[in-house]
Amino acid sequence: MSTDTKPAYSPGLAGVIAGETEICWVDPDAGLMYRGYDIHEMAEKASFEEVAFLLLNGQLPTMAEFQRFKMEIAAARTLPKQVLDMLRLLPKNTHPMDMLRTGVSMLAPFDPELNDHSHAANIRKAIRLIAKVSTLITDGYRISLGLDPLSEKPDLTMAGNLFYKLNGEVPPTWKIRMMDTIFILYADHEYNASTFAARVTASTLADMYAAVTSACGTLKGPLHGGANEESMKMLDDIKTPDRAEKWMMDALAQKAKIMGFGHRVYKKGDSRVPIMREIGRDLGKRVGKEQWVPICEKLEATMEREKKLCANVDLYAAPVFTMLEFPPALNTPIFAASRVAGWCAHVVEQHDNNRLIRPRSLYTGPAMRPYKGISPNGAK
Ligand code: ACO
């Protein structure tokens, strides 16, 4: 048996084209496009539900389609009682991302179309998943605090409902719009790690819930979605803008990985950062917490000077979520509440034109050698 083949190898699959997609394009020069529409224009003019429809269906909805889509999401929000009971059984210190991953997995058998991978059934499941991921986050969080979940307010959008289901208060319009914009920014990002995990799972012809469960597990890590929770710990530690440069220099001297910086694709800046930065600035003024954006800007300038690395969206998402009064443990789940639209769109695309994703590895273990075990065949 020969093990000496040396196929082209790129550690971490850097630069590898692992598939085709019509859904999203990340421009290394700080751009991002959903199905041909510039994210900057979408963030300003569209709503999250419109973007989710676009990602799933390939074109913007008509007004009638939009209204129906919103109603379908609102109607699908409630979780089965058994899933709520399961959330109550989890230890109180369970991380919300673990609650979410477990919840998505448990939802699978409750979906009557679980194993129907047709395009139409997958779209219907996507709507149910988009609705229920948010509810898993909000209900799970209340349960972890020993509180009962709140009943749904179907007239609220995804963004409004997220606030309402956490504390029972309908937020002001400006806050809902801000959250809507954040959801638009996070909705998709082509072959990022969690989406790729979803596509690998879907490529075995496993169902959409299995794929989204894989994606949730992958998003949790601090090199991916988990960075927005970790960034807040860093900002809390820094506290004031005048401490930011020294903090960064010390961390770099210790060769630390700084959360919220660097990106596999973007080399001239993350397309989403300018919008998230402005949301942070606006929010800072509204809530009287204007220190966070200047801290981030100081960190950005220092990192640019020292390592030529750019901030990614999670640097600014962290203080934005804090100023919106979400506990840091919900930062990554809120990311998931939006990204589930992208994950589902990619599963639909994968199932519609499937080929098993199964790369090779480069074997670096010992050469073939004779077996000299102490107990052949387990005898004795
Ligand atoms: N802090 C310090 N140094 C860094 C950072 C960072 N955040 N990111 C990259 N570098 C350095 C690396 O140490 C490496 O230096 P070297 O060449 O001297 O060894 C160089 O920059 C290249 O970095 P890689 O790790 O090879 O970049 P890669 O593409 O593999 O990783 C990643 C990208 C994981 C995002 C990385 O930049 C990182 O760990 N960032 C921090 C975590 C983070 O913010 N993740 C969120 C990503 S965005 C998102 O998921 C929404």
Tab-separated table of C-alpha atoms and ligand atoms in Angstrom:
chain	number	residue	atom	x	y	z
A	1	MET	CA	0.000	0.000	0.000
A	2	SER	CA	1.482	3.351	-1.006
A	3	THR	CA	1.118	6.341	1.340
A	4	ASP	CA	3.543	8.655	-0.411
A	5	THR	CA	1.121	10.556	-2.676
A	6	LYS	CA	1.443	14.287	-2.105
A	7	PRO	CA	-1.782	15.985	-3.219
A	8	ALA	CA	-1.995	19.786	-3.115
A	9	TYR	CA	-2.431	20.702	0.519
A	10	SER	CA	-3.486	23.959	2.162
A	11	PRO	CA	-3.537	23.912	5.983
A	12	GLY	CA	-6.936	24.997	7.270
A	13	LEU	CA	-8.167	24.807	3.633
A	14	ALA	CA	-6.908	28.389	3.240
A	15	GLY	CA	-7.565	29.607	-0.288
A	16	VAL	CA	-9.229	26.336	-1.298
A	17	ILE	CA	-12.405	26.567	-3.391
A	18	ALA	CA	-14.536	23.898	-1.705
A	19	GLY	CA	-17.735	24.388	-3.662
A	20	GLU	CA	-19.910	26.712	-5.705
A	21	THR	CA	-22.637	28.956	-4.347
A	22	GLU	CA	-25.087	31.495	-5.744
A	23	ILE	CA	-25.975	32.767	-2.284
A	24	CYS	CA	-23.192	35.018	-1.112
A	25	TRP	CA	-19.827	36.425	-2.101
A	26	VAL	CA	-17.173	37.719	0.303
A	27	ASP	CA	-14.896	40.210	-1.445
A	28	PRO	CA	-11.431	40.163	0.169
A	29	ASP	CA	-11.311	43.920	-0.496
A	30	ALA	CA	-13.931	44.600	2.207
A	31	GLY	CA	-17.096	43.805	0.286
A	32	LEU	CA	-20.022	41.454	0.787
A	33	MET	CA	-22.878	40.549	-1.523
A	34	TYR	CA	-26.068	38.545	-0.903
A	35	ARG	CA	-27.341	37.119	-4.208
A	36	GLY	CA	-25.918	40.113	-6.061
A	37	TYR	CA	-27.053	42.797	-3.613
A	38	ASP	CA	-24.484	44.891	-1.761
A	39	ILE	CA	-24.661	44.322	1.992
A	40	HIS	CA	-24.200	48.044	2.623
A	41	GLU	CA	-27.330	48.884	0.649
A	42	MET	CA	-29.253	46.007	2.220
A	43	ALA	CA	-28.246	47.080	5.731
A	44	GLU	CA	-29.576	50.549	5.054
A	45	LYS	CA	-32.765	49.740	3.160
A	46	ALA	CA	-33.888	46.142	3.699
A	47	SER	CA	-35.328	44.216	6.632
A	48	PHE	CA	-33.958	40.949	7.999
A	49	GLU	CA	-37.011	38.978	6.892
A	50	GLU	CA	-36.551	40.334	3.360
A	51	VAL	CA	-32.900	39.279	3.411
A	52	ALA	CA	-33.776	35.831	4.762
A	53	PHE	CA	-36.335	35.407	1.954
A	54	LEU	CA	-33.717	36.519	-0.565
A	55	LEU	CA	-31.100	34.098	0.732
A	56	LEU	CA	-33.542	31.187	0.645
A	57	ASN	CA	-35.331	31.959	-2.611
A	58	GLY	CA	-32.785	33.761	-4.749
A	59	GLN	CA	-34.844	36.893	-5.333
A	60	LEU	CA	-36.425	39.669	-3.286
A	61	PRO	CA	-40.018	39.012	-2.207
A	62	THR	CA	-43.041	40.806	-3.582
A	63	MET	CA	-45.095	42.560	-0.896
A	64	ALA	CA	-47.497	39.597	-0.738
A	65	GLU	CA	-44.641	37.088	-0.467
A	66	PHE	CA	-42.985	39.225	2.192
A	67	GLN	CA	-46.135	39.422	4.327
A	68	ARG	CA	-46.720	35.684	4.006
A	69	PHE	CA	-43.098	34.898	4.865
A	70	LYS	CA	-43.266	37.067	8.009
A	71	MET	CA	-46.524	35.435	9.067
A	72	GLU	CA	-45.120	31.959	8.484
A	73	ILE	CA	-42.109	32.740	10.663
A	74	ALA	CA	-44.275	34.257	13.408
A	75	ALA	CA	-46.609	31.243	13.312
A	76	ALA	CA	-43.737	28.768	13.672
A	77	ARG	CA	-42.064	30.290	16.734
A	78	THR	CA	-43.527	28.196	19.552
A	79	LEU	CA	-41.419	25.269	20.762
A	80	PRO	CA	-42.853	21.824	21.494
A	81	LYS	CA	-43.503	21.347	25.214
A	82	GLN	CA	-41.045	18.428	25.282
A	83	VAL	CA	-38.248	20.730	24.067
A	84	LEU	CA	-39.058	23.265	26.798
A	85	ASP	CA	-39.040	20.417	29.342
A	86	MET	CA	-35.629	19.336	28.048
A	87	LEU	CA	-34.272	22.893	28.413
A	88	ARG	CA	-35.478	22.834	32.033
A	89	LEU	CA	-33.513	19.621	32.635
A	90	LEU	CA	-30.188	21.157	31.620
A	91	PRO	CA	-27.830	22.365	34.372
A	92	LYS	CA	-28.465	26.041	35.159
A	93	ASN	CA	-24.940	26.984	34.054
A	94	THR	CA	-25.367	25.492	30.551
A	95	HIS	CA	-23.989	27.924	27.985
A	96	PRO	CA	-26.753	29.333	25.732
A	97	MET	CA	-24.900	28.026	22.657
A	98	ASP	CA	-25.038	24.504	24.115
A	99	MET	CA	-28.736	24.960	24.861
A	100	LEU	CA	-29.253	26.088	21.299
A	101	ARG	CA	-27.314	23.213	19.732
A	102	THR	CA	-29.119	20.646	21.887
A	103	GLY	CA	-32.467	22.294	21.225
A	104	VAL	CA	-32.026	22.312	17.439
A	105	SER	CA	-31.082	18.648	17.554
A	106	MET	CA	-34.146	17.787	19.648
A	107	LEU	CA	-36.475	19.715	17.352
A	108	ALA	CA	-35.648	17.379	14.439
A	109	PRO	CA	-38.102	14.544	15.119
A	110	PHE	CA	-40.928	17.039	15.715
A	111	ASP	CA	-40.685	18.241	12.119
A	112	PRO	CA	-43.098	16.218	9.967
A	113	GLU	CA	-40.941	16.802	6.878
A	114	LEU	CA	-37.613	15.951	8.495
A	115	ASN	CA	-36.460	13.470	5.875
A	116	ASP	CA	-37.985	15.144	2.838
A	117	HIS	CA	-35.036	16.933	1.198
A	118	SER	CA	-37.037	18.308	-1.721
A	119	HIS	CA	-36.566	22.014	-2.408
A	120	ALA	CA	-40.087	22.951	-1.261
A	121	ALA	CA	-39.891	20.929	1.967
A	122	ASN	CA	-36.448	22.321	2.740
A	123	ILE	CA	-37.732	25.896	2.363
A	124	ARG	CA	-40.608	25.117	4.733
A	125	LYS	CA	-38.193	23.607	7.268
A	126	ALA	CA	-35.919	26.633	6.923
A	127	ILE	CA	-38.802	28.917	7.919
A	128	ARG	CA	-39.497	26.761	10.963
A	129	LEU	CA	-35.831	26.730	11.919
A	130	ILE	CA	-35.402	30.491	11.504
A	131	ALA	CA	-38.403	30.966	13.802
A	132	LYS	CA	-37.475	28.378	16.411
A	133	VAL	CA	-33.758	29.171	16.739
A	134	SER	CA	-34.728	32.584	18.150
A	135	THR	CA	-37.209	30.991	20.523
A	136	LEU	CA	-34.644	28.447	21.713
A	137	ILE	CA	-32.375	31.364	22.589
A	138	THR	CA	-34.961	33.501	24.368
A	139	ASP	CA	-36.884	30.703	26.101
A	140	GLY	CA	-33.682	28.878	26.982
A	141	TYR	CA	-32.256	32.012	28.529
A	142	ARG	CA	-35.347	32.684	30.645
A	143	ILE	CA	-35.422	29.057	31.758
A	144	SER	CA	-31.760	29.252	32.805
A	145	LEU	CA	-32.737	32.207	35.031
A	146	GLY	CA	-35.569	30.179	36.571
A	147	LEU	CA	-38.199	32.214	34.691
A	148	ASP	CA	-41.050	30.988	32.500
A	149	PRO	CA	-40.890	31.621	28.736
A	150	LEU	CA	-43.113	34.441	27.532
A	151	SER	CA	-45.893	33.884	25.026
A	152	GLU	CA	-45.303	35.046	21.462
A	153	LYS	CA	-46.235	38.435	20.028
A	154	PRO	CA	-46.837	37.486	16.389
A	155	ASP	CA	-47.030	41.106	15.223
A	156	LEU	CA	-43.368	41.669	16.132
A	157	THR	CA	-40.581	41.117	13.621
A	158	MET	CA	-37.704	38.752	14.372
A	159	ALA	CA	-35.670	41.662	15.726
A	160	GLY	CA	-38.436	43.053	17.919
A	161	ASN	CA	-39.453	39.644	19.177
A	162	LEU	CA	-35.916	38.824	20.294
A	163	PHE	CA	-35.990	41.728	22.766
A	164	TYR	CA	-39.582	41.105	23.801
A	165	LYS	CA	-39.149	37.406	24.485
A	166	LEU	CA	-36.203	38.061	26.788
A	167	ASN	CA	-37.747	40.645	29.118
A	168	GLY	CA	-41.379	41.153	28.124
A	169	GLU	CA	-40.862	44.715	26.904
A	170	VAL	CA	-41.470	45.861	23.348
A	171	PRO	CA	-38.427	48.017	22.583
A	172	PRO	CA	-38.545	51.416	20.849
A	173	THR	CA	-38.584	51.410	17.046
A	174	TRP	CA	-34.995	52.649	16.759
A	175	LYS	CA	-33.771	49.658	18.788
A	176	ILE	CA	-35.700	47.185	16.642
A	177	ARG	CA	-34.283	48.776	13.492
A	178	MET	CA	-30.775	48.578	14.915
A	179	MET	CA	-31.196	44.880	15.670
A	180	ASP	CA	-32.655	44.326	12.230
A	181	THR	CA	-29.533	45.850	10.677
A	182	ILE	CA	-27.299	43.670	12.862
A	183	PHE	CA	-29.257	40.592	11.767
A	184	ILE	CA	-28.769	41.621	8.117
A	185	LEU	CA	-25.006	41.956	8.644
A	186	TYR	CA	-24.718	38.494	10.181
A	187	ALA	CA	-27.120	36.622	7.868
A	188	ASP	CA	-24.576	34.917	5.606
A	189	HIS	CA	-20.895	34.789	4.786
A	190	GLU	CA	-20.417	32.096	2.122
A	191	TYR	CA	-18.160	29.187	3.185
A	192	ASN	CA	-17.379	30.306	6.745
A	193	ALA	CA	-16.635	27.449	9.152
A	194	SER	CA	-20.174	26.922	10.488
A	195	THR	CA	-21.771	27.089	7.046
A	196	PHE	CA	-19.174	24.705	5.688
A	197	ALA	CA	-19.919	22.333	8.585
A	198	ALA	CA	-23.620	22.562	7.711
A	199	ARG	CA	-22.890	21.811	4.060
A	200	VAL	CA	-20.628	18.854	4.895
A	201	THR	CA	-23.400	17.385	7.044
A	202	ALA	CA	-26.060	18.085	4.408
A	203	SER	CA	-23.838	16.551	1.726
A	204	THR	CA	-24.260	13.115	3.324
A	205	LEU	CA	-28.000	13.665	2.715
A	206	ALA	CA	-28.508	14.134	6.426
A	207	ASP	CA	-31.426	16.449	7.212
A	208	MET	CA	-31.473	20.219	7.703
A	209	TYR	CA	-31.698	19.928	11.507
A	210	ALA	CA	-28.580	17.747	11.564
A	211	ALA	CA	-26.798	20.341	9.413
A	212	VAL	CA	-27.876	23.267	11.611
A	213	THR	CA	-26.871	21.297	14.731
A	214	SER	CA	-23.382	20.893	13.213
A	215	ALA	CA	-23.337	24.592	12.386
A	216	CYS	CA	-24.294	25.609	15.939
A	217	GLY	CA	-21.497	23.458	17.351
A	218	THR	CA	-19.040	25.054	14.951
A	219	LEU	CA	-20.170	28.628	15.514
A	220	LYS	CA	-19.525	28.348	19.247
A	221	GLY	CA	-15.738	28.315	18.969
A	222	PRO	CA	-13.879	31.557	19.767
A	223	LEU	CA	-12.066	31.534	16.423
A	224	HIS	CA	-15.499	31.896	14.793
A	225	GLY	CA	-18.753	33.175	16.333
A	226	GLY	CA	-17.567	32.753	19.911
A	227	ALA	CA	-15.217	35.694	19.341
A	228	ASN	CA	-17.984	38.209	20.041
A	229	GLU	CA	-18.350	36.917	23.606
A	230	GLU	CA	-14.579	36.825	24.132
A	231	SER	CA	-14.111	40.350	22.719
A	232	MET	CA	-16.376	41.735	25.426
A	233	LYS	CA	-14.188	40.192	28.152
A	234	MET	CA	-11.223	42.005	26.591
A	235	LEU	CA	-13.067	45.349	26.391
A	236	ASP	CA	-14.287	44.998	29.984
A	237	ASP	CA	-10.684	44.444	31.015
A	238	ILE	CA	-9.449	47.513	29.116
A	239	LYS	CA	-12.246	49.786	30.421
A	240	THR	CA	-11.054	53.152	29.021
A	241	PRO	CA	-9.589	54.313	25.665
A	242	ASP	CA	-6.337	55.538	27.244
A	243	ARG	CA	-5.549	51.953	28.390
A	244	ALA	CA	-6.197	50.323	25.010
A	245	GLU	CA	-2.814	50.780	23.310
A	246	LYS	CA	-0.794	49.477	26.254
A	247	TRP	CA	-3.217	46.572	26.697
A	248	MET	CA	-2.753	45.608	23.067
A	249	MET	CA	1.053	45.973	23.154
A	250	ASP	CA	1.227	43.759	26.254
A	251	ALA	CA	-1.050	41.142	24.703
A	252	LEU	CA	0.941	41.098	21.460
A	253	ALA	CA	4.197	40.794	23.402
A	254	GLN	CA	2.751	37.646	24.956
A	255	LYS	CA	1.837	36.428	21.451
A	256	ALA	CA	-1.856	36.320	22.435
A	257	LYS	CA	-4.631	35.896	19.873
A	258	ILE	CA	-6.711	39.048	20.114
A	259	MET	CA	-10.398	38.316	19.713
A	260	GLY	CA	-12.213	40.425	17.129
A	261	PHE	CA	-9.135	40.771	14.907
A	262	GLY	CA	-8.007	38.949	11.792
A	263	HIS	CA	-9.961	37.130	9.131
A	264	ARG	CA	-9.269	34.279	6.738
A	265	VAL	CA	-10.658	36.121	3.701
A	266	TYR	CA	-10.692	39.854	4.389
A	267	LYS	CA	-7.290	41.437	4.122
A	268	LYS	CA	-8.349	45.064	3.663
A	269	GLY	CA	-11.022	45.176	6.346
A	270	ASP	CA	-14.234	43.359	7.200
A	271	SER	CA	-17.135	44.667	5.086
A	272	ARG	CA	-19.402	44.681	8.132
A	273	VAL	CA	-17.139	46.670	10.469
A	274	PRO	CA	-17.946	50.219	9.270
A	275	ILE	CA	-21.689	49.630	9.750
A	276	MET	CA	-21.279	47.938	13.135
A	277	ARG	CA	-18.888	50.707	14.242
A	278	GLU	CA	-21.461	53.377	13.391
A	279	ILE	CA	-24.182	51.427	15.202
A	280	GLY	CA	-21.849	51.342	18.216
A	281	ARG	CA	-21.234	55.079	18.024
A	282	ASP	CA	-24.935	55.900	17.684
A	283	LEU	CA	-25.861	53.512	20.493
A	284	GLY	CA	-23.089	54.871	22.720
A	285	LYS	CA	-24.616	58.350	22.467
A	286	ARG	CA	-28.149	57.088	23.041
A	287	VAL	CA	-27.303	55.067	26.167
A	288	GLY	CA	-24.483	57.246	27.511
A	289	LYS	CA	-21.712	54.692	27.017
A	290	GLU	CA	-19.428	56.413	24.568
A	291	GLN	CA	-16.180	54.777	25.689
A	292	TRP	CA	-16.506	51.482	23.778
A	293	VAL	CA	-16.064	52.693	20.201
A	294	PRO	CA	-12.957	54.799	21.006
A	295	ILE	CA	-11.438	51.779	22.806
A	296	CYS	CA	-12.067	49.629	19.723
A	297	GLU	CA	-10.670	52.334	17.433
A	298	LYS	CA	-7.503	52.592	19.510
A	299	LEU	CA	-7.127	48.810	19.390
A	300	GLU	CA	-7.684	48.880	15.622
A	301	ALA	CA	-5.012	51.547	15.092
A	302	THR	CA	-2.506	49.700	17.273
A	303	MET	CA	-3.147	46.344	15.582
A	304	GLU	CA	-2.879	47.937	12.132
A	305	ARG	CA	0.446	49.564	13.068
A	306	GLU	CA	1.917	46.492	14.783
A	307	LYS	CA	0.627	43.550	12.717
A	308	LYS	CA	-1.263	44.989	9.749
A	309	LEU	CA	-4.327	43.057	10.900
A	310	CYS	CA	-7.882	44.383	10.582
A	311	ALA	CA	-10.733	44.189	13.037
A	312	ASN	CA	-13.573	41.808	12.236
A	313	VAL	CA	-17.260	42.398	12.906
A	314	ASP	CA	-17.127	40.703	16.303
A	315	LEU	CA	-14.937	43.432	17.796
A	316	TYR	CA	-17.753	45.977	17.466
A	317	ALA	CA	-20.627	43.509	17.863
A	318	ALA	CA	-19.471	42.812	21.418
A	319	PRO	CA	-20.013	46.330	22.846
A	320	VAL	CA	-23.093	46.830	20.664
A	321	PHE	CA	-24.751	43.780	22.252
A	322	THR	CA	-23.659	44.937	25.705
A	323	MET	CA	-25.139	48.400	25.122
A	324	LEU	CA	-28.348	46.722	23.939
A	325	GLU	CA	-28.279	45.091	27.398
A	326	PHE	CA	-27.812	41.513	26.277
A	327	PRO	CA	-25.654	39.411	28.613
A	328	PRO	CA	-22.354	38.497	26.851
A	329	ALA	CA	-23.246	34.785	26.835
A	330	LEU	CA	-26.032	35.645	24.369
A	331	ASN	CA	-23.677	37.353	21.886
A	332	THR	CA	-22.957	34.219	19.866
A	333	PRO	CA	-26.535	32.880	20.015
A	334	ILE	CA	-27.787	36.225	18.647
A	335	PHE	CA	-25.314	35.781	15.779
A	336	ALA	CA	-26.865	32.320	15.255
A	337	ALA	CA	-30.406	33.762	15.277
A	338	SER	CA	-29.459	35.582	12.099
A	339	ARG	CA	-26.958	33.164	10.516
A	340	VAL	CA	-29.494	30.322	10.634
A	341	ALA	CA	-31.020	31.945	7.535
A	342	GLY	CA	-27.702	31.558	5.716
A	343	TRP	CA	-27.134	28.034	7.017
A	344	CYS	CA	-30.556	26.930	5.784
A	345	ALA	CA	-30.080	28.591	2.393
A	346	HIS	CA	-26.813	26.681	1.989
A	347	VAL	CA	-28.440	23.383	2.993
A	348	VAL	CA	-31.168	23.977	0.384
A	349	GLU	CA	-28.492	24.693	-2.226
A	350	GLN	CA	-26.449	21.652	-1.181
A	351	HIS	CA	-29.421	19.276	-1.311
A	352	ASP	CA	-30.610	20.728	-4.625
A	353	ASN	CA	-27.300	19.880	-6.297
A	354	ASN	CA	-25.569	17.450	-4.009
A	355	ARG	CA	-22.222	15.791	-4.116
A	356	LEU	CA	-20.715	14.269	-0.976
A	357	ILE	CA	-18.058	16.567	0.497
A	358	ARG	CA	-15.216	14.224	1.319
A	359	PRO	CA	-11.667	15.563	0.942
A	360	ARG	CA	-8.469	13.594	1.456
A	361	SER	CA	-5.911	13.997	4.206
A	362	LEU	CA	-2.153	13.873	3.927
A	363	TYR	CA	-0.986	10.843	5.888
A	364	THR	CA	1.945	11.723	8.172
A	365	GLY	CA	1.873	8.642	10.434
A	366	PRO	CA	4.300	5.709	10.558
A	367	ALA	CA	5.054	3.684	7.425
A	368	MET	CA	3.397	0.254	7.129
A	369	ARG	CA	4.786	-2.055	9.856
A	370	PRO	CA	4.108	-5.612	11.017
A	371	TYR	CA	1.662	-6.156	13.857
A	372	LYS	CA	3.410	-7.310	17.031
A	373	GLY	CA	0.674	-6.937	19.641
A	374	ILE	CA	0.916	-8.608	23.027
A	375	SER	CA	-2.310	-10.510	22.612
A	376	PRO	CA	-3.176	-11.540	19.053
A	377	ASN	CA	-6.937	-11.802	18.404
A	378	GLY	CA	-7.618	-10.786	21.997
A	379	ALA	CA	-6.820	-14.386	23.108
A	380	LYS	CA	-5.766	-15.155	26.684
B	1	ACO	N1	-4.448	38.245	17.123
B	1	ACO	C1	-3.119	38.163	16.983
B	1	ACO	N2	-2.509	37.664	15.885
B	1	ACO	C2	-3.313	37.226	14.902
B	1	ACO	C3	-4.711	37.299	14.984
B	1	ACO	C4	-5.270	37.829	16.146
B	1	ACO	N3	-6.596	37.920	16.283
B	1	ACO	N4	-5.246	36.794	13.862
B	1	ACO	C5	-4.232	36.438	13.096
B	1	ACO	N5	-3.054	36.687	13.718
B	1	ACO	C6	-1.723	36.447	13.213
B	1	ACO	C7	-1.368	34.978	13.374
B	1	ACO	O1	-0.751	34.734	14.597
B	1	ACO	C8	-0.459	34.781	12.203
B	1	ACO	O2	0.809	35.334	12.529
B	1	ACO	P1	2.163	34.598	12.089
B	1	ACO	O3	2.107	34.578	10.582
B	1	ACO	O4	3.209	35.471	12.665
B	1	ACO	O5	2.069	33.236	12.697
B	1	ACO	C9	-1.051	35.652	11.120
B	1	ACO	O6	-1.745	36.690	11.797
B	1	ACO	C10	-2.011	34.912	10.208
B	1	ACO	O7	-3.040	34.374	11.019
B	1	ACO	P2	-3.695	32.976	10.875
B	1	ACO	O8	-4.033	32.430	12.235
B	1	ACO	O9	-2.884	32.111	9.971
B	1	ACO	O10	-5.022	33.347	10.149
B	1	ACO	P3	-6.209	32.379	9.866
B	1	ACO	O11	-6.769	32.771	8.574
B	1	ACO	O12	-5.809	30.952	10.036
B	1	ACO	O13	-7.233	32.680	11.057
B	1	ACO	C11	-8.802	33.786	12.359
B	1	ACO	C12	-8.260	33.591	10.958
B	1	ACO	C13	-9.143	32.447	12.981
B	1	ACO	C14	-10.085	34.617	12.261
B	1	ACO	C15	-7.740	34.504	13.212
B	1	ACO	O14	-7.483	35.772	12.664
B	1	ACO	C16	-8.144	34.619	14.663
B	1	ACO	O15	-7.906	33.703	15.442
B	1	ACO	N6	-8.793	35.753	15.071
B	1	ACO	C17	-9.292	35.897	16.418
B	1	ACO	C18	-10.642	35.229	16.578
B	1	ACO	C19	-11.753	35.997	15.894
B	1	ACO	O16	-11.867	37.206	16.037
B	1	ACO	N7	-12.614	35.254	15.170
B	1	ACO	C20	-13.773	35.861	14.510
B	1	ACO	C21	-13.640	35.706	13.024
B	1	ACO	S1	-14.934	36.585	12.174
B	1	ACO	C22	-16.335	35.669	12.424
B	1	ACO	O17	-16.327	34.481	12.667
B	1	ACO	C23	-17.601	36.420	12.395
